[in-house]
Amino acid sequence: MDAAPPEFNRNALASLVDGKSTLEVGPFTNPTLRGPNVKYFDVMDKQGLINRANAIGYVYTVPVDIDYVSSTGDLSIVDKKFDFCLSSHCVEHQPDLIYHLNQVARILTATGRYLLIIPDKRYCFDHFIAESSIADFIGARGNKVHSAKSVIEHIALATHNDPVRHWAGDHGVPRFRHNLSSVSVAMSQYDTSGGAYIDVHAWQFTPQSFRSGIEVLSNLGLIGLEVEQVYATPHNTFEFCAILKRRLA
């Protein structure tokens, strides 16, 4: 694949697909990609995603049919290989990051690439939550749902989600600082979930920490992918792009 431009946004990343076979993971009701060679994977079928979008007031245009549905987000049901896999604001939701990355490696061709659009924790509602570490990734092996820690962080430690304000140095305060009951709400939600999946962020990244984490996991032989490129977060936005490739044996 030709070298990528020095700064990427989501449109530039998506353009790399260029009509090749691609699986988009977690398109919800607004996929990043459309076209005859694109397949979709999500935790609900099309109607289920529409119902969820309506329930939370999420604006959408033309939802797509979902080709692969796994209520647990398990890519093991995907039975073919693709030139590209793309996910947008999805990887940070994976309870077991290592398993997810290995499943992506499994469904990529030998020259395949994993294209990722990832929230930068410095400029989104994760600002006050610590960056995830290699110990966190390894400690989460085997997780099917999120930990109590992740649920509490997501509900009680979150702040505003305005990237322009964050870039200007206005980070607000964690929710629990002005609403202490948010901690109790998070604890109750986790305790009464019965082990069911609660959709929160498991991981908090910056471009540097994402690159470092993937490099360590790859060098340890824990994942079948390695870094090709990780790009800086464009000014006044809250997401960065990354490209991973199959690791040479």
mmCIF file of C-alpha atoms in Angstrom:
data_model
loop_
_atom_site.group_PDB
_atom_site.id
_atom_site.type_symbol
_atom_site.label_atom_id
_atom_site.label_comp_id
_atom_site.label_asym_id
_atom_site.label_seq_id
_atom_site.Cartn_x
_atom_site.Cartn_y
_atom_site.Cartn_z
ATOM 1 C CA MET A 1 0.000 0.000 0.000
ATOM 2 C CA ASP A 2 1.297 3.479 -0.832
ATOM 3 C CA ALA A 3 2.485 5.707 1.983
ATOM 4 C CA ALA A 4 -0.278 7.695 3.655
ATOM 5 C CA PRO A 5 -0.326 11.515 3.796
ATOM 6 C CA PRO A 6 1.285 13.040 6.931
ATOM 7 C CA GLU A 7 -2.053 13.941 8.575
ATOM 8 C CA PHE A 8 -5.221 11.907 8.363
ATOM 9 C CA ASN A 9 -8.851 12.439 9.163
ATOM 10 C CA ARG A 10 -11.580 9.807 8.852
ATOM 11 C CA ASN A 11 -12.324 10.617 5.212
ATOM 12 C CA ALA A 12 -8.686 10.260 4.217
ATOM 13 C CA LEU A 13 -8.460 6.949 6.077
ATOM 14 C CA ALA A 14 -11.636 5.610 4.459
ATOM 15 C CA SER A 15 -10.328 6.520 1.010
ATOM 16 C CA LEU A 16 -7.547 3.937 1.378
ATOM 17 C CA VAL A 17 -10.107 1.172 0.912
ATOM 18 C CA ASP A 18 -10.545 2.183 -2.749
ATOM 19 C CA GLY A 19 -13.172 -0.445 -3.568
ATOM 20 C CA LYS A 20 -11.341 -3.428 -2.057
ATOM 21 C CA SER A 21 -13.087 -6.015 0.101
ATOM 22 C CA THR A 22 -13.722 -4.516 3.536
ATOM 23 C CA LEU A 23 -15.462 -5.392 6.771
ATOM 24 C CA GLU A 24 -16.685 -2.400 8.765
ATOM 25 C CA VAL A 25 -17.005 -3.260 12.455
ATOM 26 C CA GLY A 26 -19.655 -1.420 14.447
ATOM 27 C CA PRO A 27 -21.229 0.838 11.800
ATOM 28 C CA PHE A 28 -24.334 1.362 13.974
ATOM 29 C CA THR A 29 -26.800 3.327 11.788
ATOM 30 C CA ASN A 30 -24.193 5.579 10.116
ATOM 31 C CA PRO A 31 -21.475 3.540 8.414
ATOM 32 C CA THR A 32 -18.204 5.158 7.436
ATOM 33 C CA LEU A 33 -18.062 3.095 4.246
ATOM 34 C CA ARG A 34 -20.583 2.161 1.593
ATOM 35 C CA GLY A 35 -20.177 0.131 -1.579
ATOM 36 C CA PRO A 36 -20.608 -3.296 -3.164
ATOM 37 C CA ASN A 37 -17.447 -4.724 -1.588
ATOM 38 C CA VAL A 38 -18.237 -3.603 1.969
ATOM 39 C CA LYS A 39 -19.701 -5.974 4.559
ATOM 40 C CA TYR A 40 -20.876 -4.984 8.036
ATOM 41 C CA PHE A 41 -20.541 -6.492 11.519
ATOM 42 C CA ASP A 42 -22.415 -5.297 14.607
ATOM 43 C CA VAL A 43 -24.051 -6.456 17.825
ATOM 44 C CA MET A 44 -27.600 -6.055 16.442
ATOM 45 C CA ASP A 45 -29.276 -6.422 13.088
ATOM 46 C CA LYS A 46 -30.407 -3.378 11.109
ATOM 47 C CA GLN A 47 -33.784 -3.036 12.817
ATOM 48 C CA GLY A 48 -32.285 -3.503 16.265
ATOM 49 C CA LEU A 49 -29.787 -0.723 15.596
ATOM 50 C CA ILE A 50 -32.547 1.559 14.302
ATOM 51 C CA ASN A 51 -34.589 0.895 17.439
ATOM 52 C CA ARG A 52 -31.585 1.705 19.637
ATOM 53 C CA ALA A 53 -30.842 4.892 17.676
ATOM 54 C CA ASN A 54 -34.452 6.027 18.064
ATOM 55 C CA ALA A 55 -34.380 5.244 21.789
ATOM 56 C CA ILE A 56 -31.324 7.425 22.424
ATOM 57 C CA GLY A 57 -32.239 10.180 19.956
ATOM 58 C CA TYR A 58 -29.359 9.413 17.618
ATOM 59 C CA VAL A 59 -29.654 11.019 14.179
ATOM 60 C CA TYR A 60 -29.128 8.743 11.190
ATOM 61 C CA THR A 61 -29.703 8.809 7.455
ATOM 62 C CA VAL A 62 -29.662 5.506 5.563
ATOM 63 C CA PRO A 63 -28.863 2.514 7.798
ATOM 64 C CA VAL A 64 -27.380 -0.576 6.154
ATOM 65 C CA ASP A 65 -28.125 -4.274 6.417
ATOM 66 C CA ILE A 66 -25.777 -6.016 8.832
ATOM 67 C CA ASP A 67 -24.094 -9.071 7.326
ATOM 68 C CA TYR A 68 -22.652 -10.494 10.550
ATOM 69 C CA VAL A 69 -24.448 -10.134 13.893
ATOM 70 C CA SER A 70 -22.985 -11.153 17.245
ATOM 71 C CA SER A 71 -24.660 -9.881 20.406
ATOM 72 C CA THR A 72 -21.302 -10.183 22.190
ATOM 73 C CA GLY A 73 -19.290 -8.500 19.435
ATOM 74 C CA ASP A 74 -17.366 -11.696 18.726
ATOM 75 C CA LEU A 75 -15.719 -11.597 15.296
ATOM 76 C CA SER A 76 -15.220 -15.371 15.318
ATOM 77 C CA ILE A 77 -18.507 -15.677 13.390
ATOM 78 C CA VAL A 78 -16.905 -13.984 10.357
ATOM 79 C CA ASP A 79 -16.056 -16.738 7.890
ATOM 80 C CA LYS A 80 -14.115 -14.967 5.145
ATOM 81 C CA LYS A 81 -11.033 -12.799 4.733
ATOM 82 C CA PHE A 82 -10.927 -9.132 3.778
ATOM 83 C CA ASP A 83 -8.360 -6.727 2.375
ATOM 84 C CA PHE A 84 -9.375 -4.177 5.003
ATOM 85 C CA CYS A 85 -11.167 -4.050 8.307
ATOM 86 C CA LEU A 86 -12.338 -0.627 9.481
ATOM 87 C CA SER A 87 -13.747 0.461 12.809
ATOM 88 C CA SER A 88 -14.779 3.907 14.015
ATOM 89 C CA HIS A 89 -14.988 4.541 17.768
ATOM 90 C CA CYS A 90 -15.237 0.810 18.316
ATOM 91 C CA VAL A 91 -11.906 -0.538 19.564
ATOM 92 C CA GLU A 92 -12.185 1.361 22.864
ATOM 93 C CA HIS A 93 -15.397 -0.575 23.630
ATOM 94 C CA GLN A 94 -13.785 -4.034 23.406
ATOM 95 C CA PRO A 95 -13.731 -5.787 26.827
ATOM 96 C CA ASP A 96 -10.799 -7.955 25.697
ATOM 97 C CA LEU A 97 -8.612 -5.865 23.403
ATOM 98 C CA ILE A 98 -6.116 -8.637 22.719
ATOM 99 C CA TYR A 99 -8.821 -11.073 21.617
ATOM 100 C CA HIS A 100 -10.404 -8.458 19.383
ATOM 101 C CA LEU A 101 -7.128 -7.625 17.663
ATOM 102 C CA ASN A 102 -6.355 -11.288 17.078
ATOM 103 C CA GLN A 103 -9.778 -11.861 15.573
ATOM 104 C CA VAL A 104 -9.186 -8.957 13.204
ATOM 105 C CA ALA A 105 -5.807 -10.434 12.248
ATOM 106 C CA ARG A 106 -7.535 -13.747 11.513
ATOM 107 C CA ILE A 107 -9.963 -12.243 8.986
ATOM 108 C CA LEU A 108 -7.413 -10.097 7.145
ATOM 109 C CA THR A 109 -5.610 -11.253 4.038
ATOM 110 C CA ALA A 110 -1.820 -11.557 4.264
ATOM 111 C CA THR A 111 -1.439 -7.955 3.058
ATOM 112 C CA GLY A 112 -4.575 -6.733 4.850
ATOM 113 C CA ARG A 113 -4.836 -3.626 7.000
ATOM 114 C CA TYR A 114 -6.899 -2.683 10.036
ATOM 115 C CA LEU A 115 -7.997 0.955 9.751
ATOM 116 C CA LEU A 116 -9.045 2.545 13.033
ATOM 117 C CA ILE A 117 -10.664 5.825 14.040
ATOM 118 C CA ILE A 118 -10.138 6.215 17.781
ATOM 119 C CA PRO A 119 -11.191 8.853 20.312
ATOM 120 C CA ASP A 120 -8.284 10.782 21.833
ATOM 121 C CA LYS A 121 -8.972 10.754 25.568
ATOM 122 C CA ARG A 122 -7.442 14.216 25.972
ATOM 123 C CA TYR A 123 -10.163 15.877 23.894
ATOM 124 C CA CYS A 124 -13.321 13.890 24.688
ATOM 125 C CA PHE A 125 -15.360 12.954 27.757
ATOM 126 C CA ASP A 126 -12.567 10.570 28.862
ATOM 127 C CA HIS A 127 -10.220 13.468 29.655
ATOM 128 C CA PHE A 128 -9.939 12.789 33.396
ATOM 129 C CA ILE A 129 -9.582 9.012 33.059
ATOM 130 C CA ALA A 130 -6.024 7.660 33.034
ATOM 131 C CA GLU A 131 -4.499 6.286 29.847
ATOM 132 C CA SER A 132 -4.794 2.520 29.558
ATOM 133 C CA SER A 133 -1.596 0.548 30.126
ATOM 134 C CA ILE A 134 -0.115 -2.704 28.923
ATOM 135 C CA ALA A 135 -1.002 -4.185 32.323
ATOM 136 C CA ASP A 136 -4.638 -3.243 31.727
ATOM 137 C CA PHE A 137 -4.676 -4.936 28.295
ATOM 138 C CA ILE A 138 -3.120 -8.157 29.586
ATOM 139 C CA GLY A 139 -5.267 -8.174 32.712
ATOM 140 C CA ALA A 140 -8.442 -8.024 30.595
ATOM 141 C CA ARG A 141 -7.761 -11.250 28.697
ATOM 142 C CA GLY A 142 -10.867 -13.406 28.744
ATOM 143 C CA ASN A 143 -13.246 -10.573 29.640
ATOM 144 C CA LYS A 144 -16.635 -10.812 27.926
ATOM 145 C CA VAL A 145 -18.148 -7.749 29.593
ATOM 146 C CA HIS A 146 -16.749 -4.560 31.080
ATOM 147 C CA SER A 147 -15.376 -4.305 34.596
ATOM 148 C CA ALA A 148 -16.969 -2.335 37.414
ATOM 149 C CA LYS A 149 -14.023 0.049 37.128
ATOM 150 C CA SER A 150 -14.814 0.820 33.476
ATOM 151 C CA VAL A 151 -18.518 1.339 34.197
ATOM 152 C CA ILE A 152 -17.815 3.707 37.086
ATOM 153 C CA GLU A 153 -15.233 5.652 35.084
ATOM 154 C CA HIS A 154 -17.553 5.998 32.101
ATOM 155 C CA ILE A 155 -20.527 7.208 34.132
ATOM 156 C CA ALA A 156 -18.964 9.114 37.046
ATOM 157 C CA LEU A 157 -15.551 10.314 35.836
ATOM 158 C CA ALA A 158 -16.638 11.570 32.418
ATOM 159 C CA THR A 159 -16.669 15.248 31.511
ATOM 160 C CA HIS A 160 -17.957 17.236 28.527
ATOM 161 C CA ASN A 161 -17.387 16.005 24.971
ATOM 162 C CA ASP A 162 -16.644 19.297 23.172
ATOM 163 C CA PRO A 163 -13.207 18.979 21.525
ATOM 164 C CA VAL A 164 -12.883 22.718 20.831
ATOM 165 C CA ARG A 165 -13.245 23.464 24.538
ATOM 166 C CA HIS A 166 -10.719 20.747 25.407
ATOM 167 C CA TRP A 167 -8.189 22.083 22.902
ATOM 168 C CA ALA A 168 -8.654 25.524 24.487
ATOM 169 C CA GLY A 169 -7.833 24.072 27.919
ATOM 170 C CA ASP A 170 -11.412 24.034 29.255
ATOM 171 C CA HIS A 171 -11.858 20.463 30.466
ATOM 172 C CA GLY A 172 -14.742 20.964 32.848
ATOM 173 C CA VAL A 173 -14.821 18.652 35.871
ATOM 174 C CA PRO A 174 -15.568 14.942 36.295
ATOM 175 C CA ARG A 175 -19.285 14.322 36.656
ATOM 176 C CA PHE A 176 -19.010 13.028 40.219
ATOM 177 C CA ARG A 177 -17.548 16.354 41.369
ATOM 178 C CA HIS A 178 -20.912 18.060 40.934
ATOM 179 C CA ASN A 179 -23.086 14.963 41.151
ATOM 180 C CA LEU A 180 -21.723 12.489 43.673
ATOM 181 C CA SER A 181 -24.717 10.218 43.143
ATOM 182 C CA SER A 182 -23.342 9.376 39.689
ATOM 183 C CA VAL A 183 -20.958 6.978 41.434
ATOM 184 C CA SER A 184 -23.883 5.235 43.127
ATOM 185 C CA VAL A 185 -25.763 5.123 39.821
ATOM 186 C CA ALA A 186 -22.780 3.465 38.152
ATOM 187 C CA MET A 187 -22.365 0.955 40.975
ATOM 188 C CA SER A 188 -26.075 0.107 40.894
ATOM 189 C CA GLN A 189 -26.067 -0.308 37.119
ATOM 190 C CA TYR A 190 -23.154 -2.715 37.331
ATOM 191 C CA ASP A 191 -24.469 -4.634 40.352
ATOM 192 C CA THR A 192 -27.928 -5.147 38.832
ATOM 193 C CA SER A 193 -26.719 -6.021 35.329
ATOM 194 C CA GLY A 194 -26.636 -9.727 36.073
ATOM 195 C CA GLY A 195 -23.407 -10.031 34.148
ATOM 196 C CA ALA A 196 -24.925 -8.518 31.007
ATOM 197 C CA TYR A 197 -22.900 -6.277 28.723
ATOM 198 C CA ILE A 198 -22.944 -2.552 29.560
ATOM 199 C CA ASP A 199 -21.733 -0.386 26.705
ATOM 200 C CA VAL A 200 -18.892 1.796 28.010
ATOM 201 C CA HIS A 201 -15.306 2.653 27.126
ATOM 202 C CA ALA A 202 -12.855 0.048 28.357
ATOM 203 C CA TRP A 203 -9.776 1.832 27.011
ATOM 204 C CA GLN A 204 -8.470 5.380 26.934
ATOM 205 C CA PHE A 205 -5.886 6.257 24.289
ATOM 206 C CA THR A 206 -3.788 9.053 22.903
ATOM 207 C CA PRO A 207 -1.956 8.513 19.611
ATOM 208 C CA GLN A 208 1.301 7.956 21.481
ATOM 209 C CA SER A 209 -0.150 5.553 24.048
ATOM 210 C CA PHE A 210 -2.003 3.588 21.373
ATOM 211 C CA ARG A 211 1.180 3.179 19.324
ATOM 212 C CA SER A 212 3.171 2.182 22.388
ATOM 213 C CA GLY A 213 0.572 -0.318 23.580
ATOM 214 C CA ILE A 214 0.219 -2.021 20.215
ATOM 215 C CA GLU A 215 3.989 -2.179 19.748
ATOM 216 C CA VAL A 216 4.440 -3.871 23.125
ATOM 217 C CA LEU A 217 1.611 -6.367 22.535
ATOM 218 C CA SER A 218 3.030 -7.158 19.096
ATOM 219 C CA ASN A 219 6.620 -7.517 20.311
ATOM 220 C CA LEU A 220 5.428 -9.861 23.056
ATOM 221 C CA GLY A 221 3.736 -12.014 20.414
ATOM 222 C CA LEU A 222 0.344 -11.506 22.045
ATOM 223 C CA ILE A 223 -1.323 -10.139 18.904
ATOM 224 C CA GLY A 224 -1.011 -10.900 15.197
ATOM 225 C CA LEU A 225 -0.895 -7.230 14.191
ATOM 226 C CA GLU A 226 1.709 -4.485 14.259
ATOM 227 C CA VAL A 227 1.746 -0.734 13.782
ATOM 228 C CA GLU A 228 2.036 0.655 10.288
ATOM 229 C CA GLN A 229 1.124 4.234 11.196
ATOM 230 C CA VAL A 230 -0.537 6.222 13.944
ATOM 231 C CA TYR A 231 -1.491 9.800 13.129
ATOM 232 C CA ALA A 232 -1.782 12.893 15.284
ATOM 233 C CA THR A 233 -5.200 14.132 16.326
ATOM 234 C CA PRO A 234 -6.214 16.996 14.001
ATOM 235 C CA HIS A 235 -6.643 20.330 15.756
ATOM 236 C CA ASN A 236 -10.034 20.927 17.413
ATOM 237 C CA THR A 237 -11.146 17.323 16.891
ATOM 238 C CA PHE A 238 -11.333 14.401 19.308
ATOM 239 C CA GLU A 239 -10.295 11.459 17.138
ATOM 240 C CA PHE A 240 -7.139 10.122 15.546
ATOM 241 C CA CYS A 241 -6.485 7.523 12.872
ATOM 242 C CA ALA A 242 -4.264 4.455 12.916
ATOM 243 C CA ILE A 243 -3.305 1.669 10.522
ATOM 244 C CA LEU A 244 -2.297 -1.794 11.700
ATOM 245 C CA LYS A 245 -1.008 -4.584 9.482
ATOM 246 C CA ARG A 246 -0.565 -8.315 9.791
ATOM 247 C CA ARG A 247 2.538 -9.161 11.799
ATOM 248 C CA LEU A 248 5.164 -11.149 9.963
ATOM 249 C CA ALA A 249 5.647 -14.616 11.447
#
